[in-house]
Amino acid sequence: MLKLQLPTDPRWVNIAEMNIEEILVDHAYCEQKAASSAISLIVKYPDKTKLVEELTALVAEEWSHFERVLEELKKRGYSLGRNRNDEYVAELSKHIRKGDKRERQLMDHLLVNALVEARSCERFKLLWKNIQDEGLQKFYYELMVSEAAHYVSFVKLAKEYMPKEIVDARFQELLQIEADIISKLEYRPDRMH
């Protein structure tokens, strides 16, 4: 369903589990950035009624995820800590075409967001199936389901504003770019992506 071209190395779960405080902190900021990204799209494209409606709901859900991650940190006696640069998202965002037609830029933004949600969903699935902490297993299962729905929403929104064939072709290009980015990034103990 996610169409990711390069799966995460299963050993990532071991790195994440041994550094769960750092992973939770980074995860909190990822949720915050996801909400901010959706807000930016609403501000940039207020004339796109369906986009505004769907992303407004998504913002609320992403923010509730941020709050839930904060709660998981608190339960374990951890604090939010500092924000980190998300090299993965930064690299992927470089492929959003600038100076192109407004609808093409929107499509690229939506598809990049879809890819980030897909990768998050894939990582949450790995945590759900492999992490030892039963509370976090349940937590990551619920978030996996939610991220999958967000992924689908972003792709559908892209097809709302551009022809399906153009969206599908661009998404295939971005999937290859995403796989290349993932292949070059090191697995870090303090990053969700």
CSV table of C-alpha atoms in Angstrom, one decimal:
chain,number,residue,atom,x,y,z
A,1,MET,CA,0.0,0.0,0.0
A,2,LEU,CA,2.8,2.5,0.9
A,3,LYS,CA,4.7,1.8,-2.3
A,4,LEU,CA,8.1,2.6,-0.6
A,5,GLN,CA,10.9,1.4,-2.8
A,6,LEU,CA,13.4,0.7,0.0
A,7,PRO,CA,12.3,-0.8,3.3
A,8,THR,CA,13.9,0.3,6.5
A,9,ASP,CA,16.6,-2.1,7.7
A,10,PRO,CA,14.9,-4.1,10.5
A,11,ARG,CA,17.9,-3.5,12.7
A,12,TRP,CA,16.7,0.1,13.0
A,13,VAL,CA,14.2,-1.1,15.7
A,14,ASN,CA,17.1,-2.3,17.9
A,15,ILE,CA,18.7,1.1,17.6
A,16,ALA,CA,15.4,2.9,18.3
A,17,GLU,CA,14.6,0.6,21.3
A,18,MET,CA,18.0,1.2,22.9
A,19,ASN,CA,17.5,5.0,22.5
A,20,ILE,CA,13.7,5.3,23.2
A,21,GLU,CA,14.0,8.6,24.9
A,22,GLU,CA,15.8,10.2,21.9
A,23,ILE,CA,13.3,8.5,19.5
A,24,LEU,CA,10.3,9.8,21.4
A,25,VAL,CA,11.7,13.3,21.5
A,26,ASP,CA,12.4,13.3,17.8
A,27,HIS,CA,8.9,11.7,17.2
A,28,ALA,CA,7.3,14.6,19.1
A,29,TYR,CA,8.9,17.1,16.9
A,30,CYS,CA,8.0,15.1,13.8
A,31,GLU,CA,4.3,15.4,14.8
A,32,GLN,CA,4.7,19.1,15.5
A,33,LYS,CA,6.3,19.6,12.1
A,34,ALA,CA,3.6,17.6,10.3
A,35,ALA,CA,1.0,19.9,11.8
A,36,SER,CA,3.0,22.9,10.8
A,37,SER,CA,3.4,21.7,7.3
A,38,ALA,CA,-0.3,21.2,6.9
A,39,ILE,CA,-1.0,24.6,8.3
A,40,SER,CA,1.4,26.1,5.8
A,41,LEU,CA,-0.5,24.4,3.0
A,42,ILE,CA,-3.8,25.8,4.3
A,43,VAL,CA,-2.2,29.3,4.4
A,44,LYS,CA,-0.7,29.0,1.0
A,45,TYR,CA,-3.8,27.5,-0.7
A,46,PRO,CA,-6.8,29.0,1.1
A,47,ASP,CA,-8.9,28.8,-2.1
A,48,LYS,CA,-8.7,25.0,-2.3
A,49,THR,CA,-11.8,24.2,-0.2
A,50,LYS,CA,-11.3,20.5,0.0
A,51,LEU,CA,-7.7,20.9,1.0
A,52,VAL,CA,-8.5,23.3,3.7
A,53,GLU,CA,-11.2,21.0,5.1
A,54,GLU,CA,-9.1,17.9,5.1
A,55,LEU,CA,-5.9,19.5,6.3
A,56,THR,CA,-7.7,21.3,9.1
A,57,ALA,CA,-8.8,17.9,10.5
A,58,LEU,CA,-5.3,16.5,9.9
A,59,VAL,CA,-3.7,19.4,11.8
A,60,ALA,CA,-5.9,18.6,14.8
A,61,GLU,CA,-5.0,14.9,14.6
A,62,GLU,CA,-1.2,15.6,14.2
A,63,TRP,CA,-1.3,18.0,17.2
A,64,SER,CA,-3.1,15.3,19.3
A,65,HIS,CA,-0.3,12.9,18.3
A,66,PHE,CA,2.2,15.5,19.5
A,67,GLU,CA,0.3,15.6,22.8
A,68,ARG,CA,0.3,11.8,23.0
A,69,VAL,CA,4.0,11.6,22.5
A,70,LEU,CA,4.6,14.2,25.2
A,71,GLU,CA,2.5,12.0,27.5
A,72,GLU,CA,4.7,9.0,26.7
A,73,LEU,CA,7.8,11.1,27.5
A,74,LYS,CA,6.2,12.2,30.8
A,75,LYS,CA,5.3,8.6,31.7
A,76,ARG,CA,8.9,7.6,31.4
A,77,GLY,CA,10.3,10.7,33.3
A,78,TYR,CA,11.7,12.3,30.1
A,79,SER,CA,11.3,15.8,28.9
A,80,LEU,CA,10.8,17.2,25.4
A,81,GLY,CA,14.4,18.2,24.9
A,82,ARG,CA,15.8,20.1,21.9
A,83,ASN,CA,14.5,20.1,18.4
A,84,ARG,CA,16.6,18.3,15.8
A,85,ASN,CA,17.0,19.0,12.1
A,86,ASP,CA,15.2,16.4,10.0
A,87,GLU,CA,17.7,15.6,7.3
A,88,TYR,CA,15.3,13.2,5.6
A,89,VAL,CA,12.5,15.8,5.2
A,90,ALA,CA,15.0,18.5,4.3
A,91,GLU,CA,16.4,16.3,1.5
A,92,LEU,CA,13.0,15.2,0.3
A,93,SER,CA,11.7,18.8,0.3
A,94,LYS,CA,14.5,19.9,-2.1
A,95,HIS,CA,12.6,18.1,-4.8
A,96,ILE,CA,9.5,20.2,-4.5
A,97,ARG,CA,9.7,22.2,-7.8
A,98,LYS,CA,10.0,25.9,-7.3
A,99,GLY,CA,8.7,28.6,-9.8
A,100,ASP,CA,6.4,26.0,-11.5
A,101,LYS,CA,2.7,26.3,-11.9
A,102,ARG,CA,0.9,26.7,-8.6
A,103,GLU,CA,-1.0,23.4,-9.0
A,104,ARG,CA,2.2,21.5,-9.7
A,105,GLN,CA,3.9,23.0,-6.7
A,106,LEU,CA,0.9,22.0,-4.6
A,107,MET,CA,1.0,18.5,-6.0
A,108,ASP,CA,4.7,18.2,-5.1
A,109,HIS,CA,4.1,19.5,-1.6
A,110,LEU,CA,1.2,17.0,-1.1
A,111,LEU,CA,3.2,14.1,-2.5
A,112,VAL,CA,6.3,14.9,-0.3
A,113,ASN,CA,4.0,15.0,2.7
A,114,ALA,CA,2.5,11.6,1.6
A,115,LEU,CA,6.0,10.1,1.5
A,116,VAL,CA,6.9,11.4,5.0
A,117,GLU,CA,3.7,9.9,6.3
A,118,ALA,CA,4.4,6.6,4.5
A,119,ARG,CA,7.9,6.4,5.9
A,120,SER,CA,6.6,7.2,9.4
A,121,CYS,CA,3.9,4.6,9.0
A,122,GLU,CA,6.5,2.0,8.0
A,123,ARG,CA,8.7,2.8,11.0
A,124,PHE,CA,5.7,2.8,13.4
A,125,LYS,CA,4.8,-0.7,12.1
A,126,LEU,CA,8.3,-1.9,12.8
A,127,LEU,CA,8.1,-0.5,16.3
A,128,TRP,CA,4.6,-2.0,16.9
A,129,LYS,CA,5.7,-5.5,15.8
A,130,ASN,CA,9.2,-5.6,17.4
A,131,ILE,CA,9.5,-3.3,20.4
A,132,GLN,CA,9.3,-5.0,23.8
A,133,ASP,CA,7.4,-2.3,25.6
A,134,GLU,CA,3.7,-3.3,25.4
A,135,GLY,CA,2.5,0.2,26.0
A,136,LEU,CA,4.5,1.5,23.1
A,137,GLN,CA,3.4,-1.4,20.9
A,138,LYS,CA,-0.2,-0.3,21.3
A,139,PHE,CA,0.7,3.4,20.9
A,140,TYR,CA,2.7,2.7,17.7
A,141,TYR,CA,0.0,0.5,16.3
A,142,GLU,CA,-2.6,3.3,16.7
A,143,LEU,CA,-0.3,5.9,15.1
A,144,MET,CA,0.6,3.5,12.3
A,145,VAL,CA,-3.1,3.3,11.3
A,146,SER,CA,-3.4,7.1,11.5
A,147,GLU,CA,-0.3,7.8,9.4
A,148,ALA,CA,-1.5,5.3,6.7
A,149,ALA,CA,-4.8,7.3,6.5
A,150,HIS,CA,-2.8,10.6,6.2
A,151,TYR,CA,-0.7,9.1,3.4
A,152,VAL,CA,-3.8,8.2,1.5
A,153,SER,CA,-5.3,11.6,2.1
A,154,PHE,CA,-2.3,13.5,0.7
A,155,VAL,CA,-2.3,11.4,-2.4
A,156,LYS,CA,-6.0,11.8,-2.9
A,157,LEU,CA,-5.7,15.5,-2.5
A,158,ALA,CA,-3.0,15.7,-5.1
A,159,LYS,CA,-5.4,13.9,-7.5
A,160,GLU,CA,-8.1,16.3,-6.6
A,161,TYR,CA,-6.1,19.2,-8.1
A,162,MET,CA,-4.0,17.5,-10.8
A,163,PRO,CA,-4.9,14.7,-13.3
A,164,LYS,CA,-4.3,11.2,-12.0
A,165,GLU,CA,-1.7,10.3,-14.6
A,166,ILE,CA,0.4,13.3,-13.8
A,167,VAL,CA,0.2,12.6,-10.1
A,168,ASP,CA,1.0,8.9,-10.5
A,169,ALA,CA,4.0,9.7,-12.8
A,170,ARG,CA,5.4,12.3,-10.4
A,171,PHE,CA,4.8,10.1,-7.4
A,172,GLN,CA,6.9,7.3,-9.1
A,173,GLU,CA,9.7,9.8,-9.5
A,174,LEU,CA,9.5,10.9,-5.9
A,175,LEU,CA,9.4,7.3,-4.7
A,176,GLN,CA,12.7,6.7,-6.4
A,177,ILE,CA,14.2,9.9,-5.0
A,178,GLU,CA,12.9,8.9,-1.5
A,179,ALA,CA,14.6,5.5,-1.8
A,180,ASP,CA,17.9,7.1,-2.8
A,181,ILE,CA,17.7,9.5,0.2
A,182,ILE,CA,17.0,6.7,2.6
A,183,SER,CA,19.8,4.6,1.2
A,184,LYS,CA,22.3,7.4,1.9
A,185,LEU,CA,21.1,8.4,5.4
A,186,GLU,CA,22.7,6.7,8.4
A,187,TYR,CA,20.5,5.2,11.0
A,188,ARG,CA,20.8,7.5,13.9
A,189,PRO,CA,19.8,6.7,17.5
A,190,ASP,CA,18.1,10.1,17.9
A,191,ARG,CA,16.0,10.2,14.7
A,192,MET,CA,12.6,8.7,13.7
A,193,HIS,CA,13.5,9.1,10.0
